[in-house]
Tab-separated table of C-alpha atoms in Angstrom:
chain	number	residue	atom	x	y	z
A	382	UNK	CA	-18.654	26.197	11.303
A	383	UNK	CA	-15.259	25.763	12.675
A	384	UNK	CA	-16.197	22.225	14.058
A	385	UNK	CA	-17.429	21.191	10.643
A	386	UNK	CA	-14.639	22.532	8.677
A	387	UNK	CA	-12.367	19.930	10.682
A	388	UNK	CA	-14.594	17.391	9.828
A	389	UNK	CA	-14.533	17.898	6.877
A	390	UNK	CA	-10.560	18.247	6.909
A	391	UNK	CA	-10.251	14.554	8.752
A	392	UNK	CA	-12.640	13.400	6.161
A	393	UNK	CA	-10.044	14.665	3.516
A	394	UNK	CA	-6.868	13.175	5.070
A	395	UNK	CA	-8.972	9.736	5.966
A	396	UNK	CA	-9.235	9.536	1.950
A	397	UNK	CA	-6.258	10.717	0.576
A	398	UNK	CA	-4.473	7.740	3.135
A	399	UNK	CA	-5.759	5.437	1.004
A	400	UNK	CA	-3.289	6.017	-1.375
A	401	UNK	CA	-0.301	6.288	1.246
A	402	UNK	CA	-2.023	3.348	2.480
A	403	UNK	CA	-2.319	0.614	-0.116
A	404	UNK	CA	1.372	1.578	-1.705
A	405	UNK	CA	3.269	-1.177	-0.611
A	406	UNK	CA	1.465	-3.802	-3.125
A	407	UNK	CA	3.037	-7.173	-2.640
A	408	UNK	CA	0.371	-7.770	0.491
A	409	UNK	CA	-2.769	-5.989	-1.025
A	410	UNK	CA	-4.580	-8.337	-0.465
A	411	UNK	CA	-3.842	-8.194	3.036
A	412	UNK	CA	-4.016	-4.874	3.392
A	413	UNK	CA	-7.519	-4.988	2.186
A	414	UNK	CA	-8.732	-8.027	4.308
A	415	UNK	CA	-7.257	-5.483	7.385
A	416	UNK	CA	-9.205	-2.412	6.123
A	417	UNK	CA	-12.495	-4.400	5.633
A	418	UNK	CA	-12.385	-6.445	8.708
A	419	UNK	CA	-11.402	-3.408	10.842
A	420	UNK	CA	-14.389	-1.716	9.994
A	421	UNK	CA	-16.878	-4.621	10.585
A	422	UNK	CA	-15.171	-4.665	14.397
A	423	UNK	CA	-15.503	-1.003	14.610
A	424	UNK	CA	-19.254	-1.151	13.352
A	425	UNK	CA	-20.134	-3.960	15.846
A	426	UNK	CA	-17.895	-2.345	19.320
A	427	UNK	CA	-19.098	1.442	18.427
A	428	UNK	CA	-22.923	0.394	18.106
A	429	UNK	CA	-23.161	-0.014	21.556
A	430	UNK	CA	-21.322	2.107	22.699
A	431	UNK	CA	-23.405	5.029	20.634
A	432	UNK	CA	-26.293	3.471	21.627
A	433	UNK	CA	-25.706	3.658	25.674
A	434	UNK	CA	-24.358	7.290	24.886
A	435	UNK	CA	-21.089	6.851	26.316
A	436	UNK	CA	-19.677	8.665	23.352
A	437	UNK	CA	-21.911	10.982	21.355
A	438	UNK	CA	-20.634	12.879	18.009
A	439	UNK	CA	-23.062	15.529	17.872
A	440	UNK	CA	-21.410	17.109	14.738
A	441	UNK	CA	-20.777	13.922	12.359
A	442	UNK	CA	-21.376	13.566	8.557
A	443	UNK	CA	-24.860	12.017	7.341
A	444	UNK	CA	-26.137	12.700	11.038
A	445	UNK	CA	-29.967	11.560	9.607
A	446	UNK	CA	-28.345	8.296	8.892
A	447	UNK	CA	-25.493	7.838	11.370
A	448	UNK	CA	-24.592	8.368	14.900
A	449	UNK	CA	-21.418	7.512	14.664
A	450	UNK	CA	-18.670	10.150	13.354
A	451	UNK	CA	-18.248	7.723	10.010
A	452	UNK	CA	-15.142	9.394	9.062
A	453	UNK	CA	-13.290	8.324	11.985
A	454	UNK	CA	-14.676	4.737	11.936
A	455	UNK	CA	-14.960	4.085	8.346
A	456	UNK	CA	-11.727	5.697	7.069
A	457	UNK	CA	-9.294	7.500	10.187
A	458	UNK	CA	-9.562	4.201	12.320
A	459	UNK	CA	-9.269	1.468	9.574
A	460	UNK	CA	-6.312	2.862	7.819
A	461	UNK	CA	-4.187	3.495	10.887
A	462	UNK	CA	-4.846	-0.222	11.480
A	463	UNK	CA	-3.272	-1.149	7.940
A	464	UNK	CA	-0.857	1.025	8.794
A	465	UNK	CA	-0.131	-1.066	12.545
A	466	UNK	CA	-0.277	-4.098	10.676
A	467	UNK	CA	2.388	-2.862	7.339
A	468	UNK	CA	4.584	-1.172	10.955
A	469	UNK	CA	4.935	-4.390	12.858
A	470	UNK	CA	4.366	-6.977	9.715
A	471	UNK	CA	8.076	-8.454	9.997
A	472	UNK	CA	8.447	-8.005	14.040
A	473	UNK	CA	8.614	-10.269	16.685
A	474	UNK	CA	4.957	-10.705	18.730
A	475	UNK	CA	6.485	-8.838	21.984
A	476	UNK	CA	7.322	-6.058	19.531
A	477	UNK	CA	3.970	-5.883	18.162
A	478	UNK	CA	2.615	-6.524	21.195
A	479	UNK	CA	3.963	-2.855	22.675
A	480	UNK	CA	4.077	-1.127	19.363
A	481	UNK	CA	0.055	-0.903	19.069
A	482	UNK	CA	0.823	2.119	21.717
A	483	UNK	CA	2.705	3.915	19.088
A	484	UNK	CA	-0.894	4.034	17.435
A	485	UNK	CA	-3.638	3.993	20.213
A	486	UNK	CA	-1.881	6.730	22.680
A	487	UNK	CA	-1.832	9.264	20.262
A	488	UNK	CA	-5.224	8.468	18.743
A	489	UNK	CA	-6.612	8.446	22.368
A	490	UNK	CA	-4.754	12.072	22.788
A	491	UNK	CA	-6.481	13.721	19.848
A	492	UNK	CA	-9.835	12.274	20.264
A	493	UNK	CA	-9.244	13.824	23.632
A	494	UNK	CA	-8.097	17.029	22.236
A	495	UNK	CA	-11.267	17.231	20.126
A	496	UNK	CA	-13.405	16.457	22.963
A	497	UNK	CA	-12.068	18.665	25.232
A	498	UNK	CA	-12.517	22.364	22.288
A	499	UNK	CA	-14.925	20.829	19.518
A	500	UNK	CA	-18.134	19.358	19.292
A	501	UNK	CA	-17.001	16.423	17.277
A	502	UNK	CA	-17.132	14.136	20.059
A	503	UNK	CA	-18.547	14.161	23.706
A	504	UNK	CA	-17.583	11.677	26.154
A	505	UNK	CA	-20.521	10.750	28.637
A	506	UNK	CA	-21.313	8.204	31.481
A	507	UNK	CA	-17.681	8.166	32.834
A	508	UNK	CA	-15.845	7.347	29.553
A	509	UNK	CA	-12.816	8.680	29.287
A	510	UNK	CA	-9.519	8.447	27.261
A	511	UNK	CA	-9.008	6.029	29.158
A	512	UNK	CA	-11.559	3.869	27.685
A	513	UNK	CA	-10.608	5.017	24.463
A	514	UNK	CA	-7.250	3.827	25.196
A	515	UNK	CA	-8.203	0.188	25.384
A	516	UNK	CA	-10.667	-0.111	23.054
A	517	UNK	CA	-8.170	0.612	20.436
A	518	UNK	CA	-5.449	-1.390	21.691
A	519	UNK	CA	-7.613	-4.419	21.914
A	520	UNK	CA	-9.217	-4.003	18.318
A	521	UNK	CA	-5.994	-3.561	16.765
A	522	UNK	CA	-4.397	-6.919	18.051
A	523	UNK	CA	-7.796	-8.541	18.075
A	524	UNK	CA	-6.996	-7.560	13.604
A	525	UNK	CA	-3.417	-8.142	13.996
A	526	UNK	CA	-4.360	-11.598	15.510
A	527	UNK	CA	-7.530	-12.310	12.787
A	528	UNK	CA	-4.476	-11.614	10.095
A	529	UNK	CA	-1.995	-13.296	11.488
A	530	UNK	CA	-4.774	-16.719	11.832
A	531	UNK	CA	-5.438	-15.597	7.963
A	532	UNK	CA	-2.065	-16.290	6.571
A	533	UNK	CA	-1.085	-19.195	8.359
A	534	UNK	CA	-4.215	-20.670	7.243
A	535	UNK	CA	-3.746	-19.719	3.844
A	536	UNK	CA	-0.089	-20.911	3.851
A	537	UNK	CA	-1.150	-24.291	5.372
A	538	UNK	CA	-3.413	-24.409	2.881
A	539	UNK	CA	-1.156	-23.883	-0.079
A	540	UNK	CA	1.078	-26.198	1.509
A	541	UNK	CA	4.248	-24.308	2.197
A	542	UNK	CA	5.617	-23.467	5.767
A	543	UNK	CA	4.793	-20.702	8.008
A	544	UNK	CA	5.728	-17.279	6.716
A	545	UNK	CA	8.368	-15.407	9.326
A	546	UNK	CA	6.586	-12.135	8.446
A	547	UNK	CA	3.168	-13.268	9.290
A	548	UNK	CA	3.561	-13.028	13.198
């Protein structure tokens, strides 16, 4: 019951972020592309990796229906990548480049945490933290870059320069 309870507590905090999340209104839009297209990587990288069992979530919501723990892949994971992309959305690409840490490292530590005393999630097959580590950290600048290609292509096509922000 325990386990489930903080499932249901992540689920909470995953939806009451979306209003922290979406405050800052003058790149909505944006934000929203982010959101959506983060959770269309994280569907098509965590299929597999469910699938092989490398990670298994054996407590999860909707388990006749998922396999994946859809609170962290549909809410947790998607707004922490808004809020990468709102963090680093006026720095310089080497910033950006080692700020993704400031996000991955400690998502890697709790999903650690809650593998090591719950049954939320049970790494198999040799994954590790490790793993975790750099799956995140490539799917956040693999968004940061699809956003990044977004603007300048919606800036070239509206004809005005390139944005300094959109790096």
């Amino acid at each position: 019951m325990k386990d489930r309870s903080l499932l249901y507590l992540i689920t909470a905090i995953g939806m009451s972020g979306w209003v922290l999340l979406f405050r800052k209104r003058d790149h909505f839009k944006d934000w929203l592309i982010i959101y959506l297209f983060k959770t269309l990587v994280s569907t098509l990288m965590d299929g597999p990796v469910i699938k092989r069992k490398f990670l298994q979530y054996p407590i999860r919501l909707f388990p006749k229906w998922f396999d994946s723990n859809i609170a962290f892949l549909y809410l947790i994971f998607p707004m922490l990548c808004v809020m990468y992309n709102q963090f680093t959305y006026q720095m310089k690409p080497i910033k950006t480049f080692f700020s993704v840490f400031l996000f991955s490292l400690p998502m890697a530590g709790i999903e650690h945490w809650l593998e090591k005393r719950t049954n939320l999630v049970e790494f198999n097959k040799g994954w590790t933290s490790v793993h975790t580590i750099f799956v995140l950290t490539l799917t956040f600048w693999f968004v940061r870059l699809f956003i990044y290609t977004v603007r300048k292509l919606d800036n070239k096509m509206r004809g005005g320069g390139i944005e300094v922000g959109g790096s």
